[in-house]
Short mmCIF file of C-alpha atoms in Angstrom, two decimals:
data_model
loop_
_atom_site.label_atom_id
_atom_site.label_comp_id
_atom_site.label_asym_id
_atom_site.label_seq_id
_atom_site.Cartn_x
_atom_site.Cartn_y
_atom_site.Cartn_z
CA MET A 10 -14.85 23.93 -3.94
CA ARG A 11 -14.93 20.07 -3.29
CA THR A 12 -13.34 19.62 -6.59
CA ALA A 13 -10.70 21.96 -5.88
CA CYS A 14 -9.50 20.43 -2.88
CA CYS A 15 -9.54 17.05 -4.37
CA LEU A 16 -7.32 18.58 -7.12
CA ALA A 17 -5.03 20.16 -4.63
CA ALA A 18 -4.60 16.77 -2.52
CA LEU A 19 -3.86 14.99 -5.96
CA ALA A 20 -1.20 17.53 -7.00
CA SER A 21 0.46 17.24 -3.70
CA LEU A 22 0.24 13.44 -3.69
CA LEU A 23 2.05 13.69 -7.25
CA ALA A 24 4.72 16.09 -6.34
CA ALA A 25 5.74 13.75 -3.38
CA GLU A 26 9.00 11.80 -3.55
CA PRO A 27 8.14 8.30 -4.99
CA ALA A 28 8.31 5.60 -2.44
CA GLY A 29 12.07 4.11 -2.23
CA LEU A 30 13.29 6.88 -4.32
CA THR A 31 15.49 10.03 -3.72
CA TYR A 32 15.70 13.05 -6.26
CA LEU A 33 19.15 13.39 -7.53
CA GLY A 34 18.51 16.53 -9.96
CA ARG A 35 17.96 16.84 -13.88
CA ASN A 36 20.55 15.30 -15.91
CA ASP A 37 22.42 16.93 -19.06
CA ALA A 38 19.13 15.94 -21.30
CA GLY A 39 16.79 17.87 -18.65
CA ALA A 40 15.36 14.45 -17.54
CA GLU A 41 14.65 13.90 -13.43
CA GLU A 42 17.20 11.29 -12.24
CA TRP A 43 16.46 9.50 -8.81
CA VAL A 44 18.06 6.77 -7.16
CA ARG A 45 16.58 3.85 -5.94
CA ALA A 46 17.48 2.90 -2.31
CA ARG A 47 17.15 -0.87 -2.37
CA ASP A 48 19.93 -1.70 -5.02
CA GLY A 49 21.36 1.86 -5.22
CA ALA A 50 20.38 2.26 -8.97
CA VAL A 51 19.88 5.20 -10.70
CA VAL A 52 16.26 5.69 -12.58
CA VAL A 53 15.20 8.48 -14.83
CA ARG A 54 11.57 9.25 -14.92
CA VAL A 55 9.96 9.35 -18.25
CA PRO A 56 7.21 12.19 -18.15
CA ARG A 57 4.03 11.68 -19.16
CA GLY A 58 2.78 13.01 -22.51
CA GLU A 59 2.38 12.25 -26.20
CA TYR A 60 4.66 9.94 -27.67
CA ARG A 61 4.57 8.63 -31.56
CA LYS A 62 4.33 4.85 -31.72
CA ARG A 63 4.89 2.48 -34.77
CA PRO A 64 3.58 -1.04 -35.13
CA TYR A 65 6.11 -3.61 -36.20
CA GLU A 66 5.80 -7.14 -37.22
CA GLY A 67 8.93 -9.12 -37.03
CA GLY A 68 11.42 -6.54 -37.50
CA GLU A 69 9.59 -4.50 -40.25
CA ALA A 70 7.59 -1.19 -39.42
CA VAL A 71 3.96 -1.95 -40.73
CA GLU A 72 2.49 1.46 -40.31
CA GLU A 73 3.22 5.43 -40.16
CA PRO A 74 4.09 6.33 -36.36
CA LYS A 75 0.76 7.40 -34.39
CA PRO A 76 0.62 9.23 -31.51
CA VAL A 77 -0.16 7.70 -28.40
CA PHE A 78 -0.71 8.94 -24.53
CA VAL A 79 1.66 7.57 -21.93
CA GLU A 80 1.52 8.07 -18.12
CA SER A 81 4.89 8.97 -16.75
CA PHE A 82 6.94 5.88 -15.55
CA PHE A 83 10.45 5.46 -14.30
CA VAL A 84 13.37 3.45 -16.05
CA ASP A 85 16.70 2.24 -14.82
CA LYS A 86 19.44 4.35 -16.25
CA HIS A 87 21.77 1.16 -16.68
CA GLU A 88 21.19 -2.46 -16.75
CA VAL A 89 21.38 -4.50 -13.42
CA THR A 90 24.88 -5.48 -12.83
CA ASN A 91 26.03 -8.85 -11.72
CA ALA A 92 27.03 -7.05 -8.15
CA GLN A 93 23.37 -5.89 -7.38
CA PHE A 94 21.96 -9.38 -8.80
CA ALA A 95 24.18 -11.29 -6.14
CA ARG A 96 23.08 -9.00 -3.62
CA PHE A 97 19.64 -9.84 -4.39
CA LEU A 98 20.31 -13.56 -4.63
CA ASN A 99 21.52 -13.59 -1.27
CA GLU A 100 18.16 -12.51 0.09
CA ALA A 101 16.26 -14.39 -2.13
CA PRO A 102 14.38 -17.91 -1.33
CA LYS A 103 15.20 -20.53 -3.56
CA ALA A 104 17.85 -18.30 -5.33
CA ASP A 105 19.41 -21.46 -7.68
CA ALA A 106 16.10 -21.32 -9.79
CA LEU A 107 16.53 -17.42 -10.48
CA LEU A 108 19.82 -17.44 -12.31
CA ARG A 109 21.48 -19.81 -15.07
CA PRO A 110 25.04 -20.66 -13.56
CA GLY A 111 28.42 -19.71 -14.96
CA LEU A 112 27.48 -16.22 -16.50
CA GLY A 113 29.10 -13.88 -14.14
CA ILE A 114 28.13 -14.75 -10.76
CA GLU A 115 29.01 -17.56 -8.50
CA ARG A 116 28.54 -19.35 -5.41
CA GLY A 117 31.18 -19.10 -2.58
CA ASP A 118 31.41 -19.91 0.91
CA ASP A 119 29.63 -17.01 2.15
CA GLY A 120 26.93 -16.72 -0.63
CA TRP A 121 26.24 -15.29 -4.07
CA ARG A 122 28.89 -12.96 -5.53
CA ALA A 123 29.75 -11.46 -8.85
CA GLU A 124 33.14 -13.01 -10.46
CA ALA A 125 36.18 -10.99 -9.83
CA GLY A 126 36.60 -8.35 -12.61
CA ARG A 127 32.74 -8.60 -13.45
CA GLU A 128 31.27 -7.03 -10.76
CA ARG A 129 30.05 -3.88 -13.10
CA HIS A 130 29.14 -5.94 -15.91
CA PRO A 131 25.63 -6.37 -16.78
CA CYS A 132 23.77 -9.36 -15.67
CA THR A 133 23.02 -11.95 -18.09
CA ALA A 134 22.85 -14.80 -15.74
CA ALA A 135 19.16 -14.01 -14.60
CA THR A 136 16.30 -15.91 -15.92
CA GLY A 137 12.90 -14.38 -16.86
CA HIS A 138 11.47 -15.41 -13.11
CA GLY A 139 14.78 -14.07 -11.77
CA ALA A 140 14.39 -10.64 -13.78
CA LEU A 141 10.82 -10.37 -12.44
CA ALA A 142 11.79 -11.47 -8.88
CA TYR A 143 14.63 -8.52 -8.99
CA ALA A 144 12.26 -6.27 -10.17
CA ARG A 145 9.86 -6.89 -7.27
CA TRP A 146 12.70 -6.80 -4.57
CA ALA A 147 14.12 -3.70 -5.74
CA GLY A 148 11.12 -1.74 -6.07
CA GLY A 149 11.13 -1.44 -9.92
#
């Protein structure tokens, strides 16, 4: 009886909406799509299951694909935009260390902003540390 109770509690926990995400529905490919509240990004749930993995060395496959089990995870549907990253920079301490200048994001009198006409372009100004900080900030 105790095992059934624990399994029921686990099932209800897994069925709950993940923190910070709102369910949008299924896309044309049948995958679940969610929106992340912090930055408005649409994320897609990759379901848990068996996938085929092929080891690579450099750019060459070195073995035939082998089945591996992967837990479910979320992945952003689109790249982070300059506008999203600029919004993050305005809330980040030491923002200057999180980006490379002159790549679509600039600092104005009122803070960080995407360059005009490049708001929806993928952010290429983020350093590796900036990308990690953004992911933590956004809840990704």
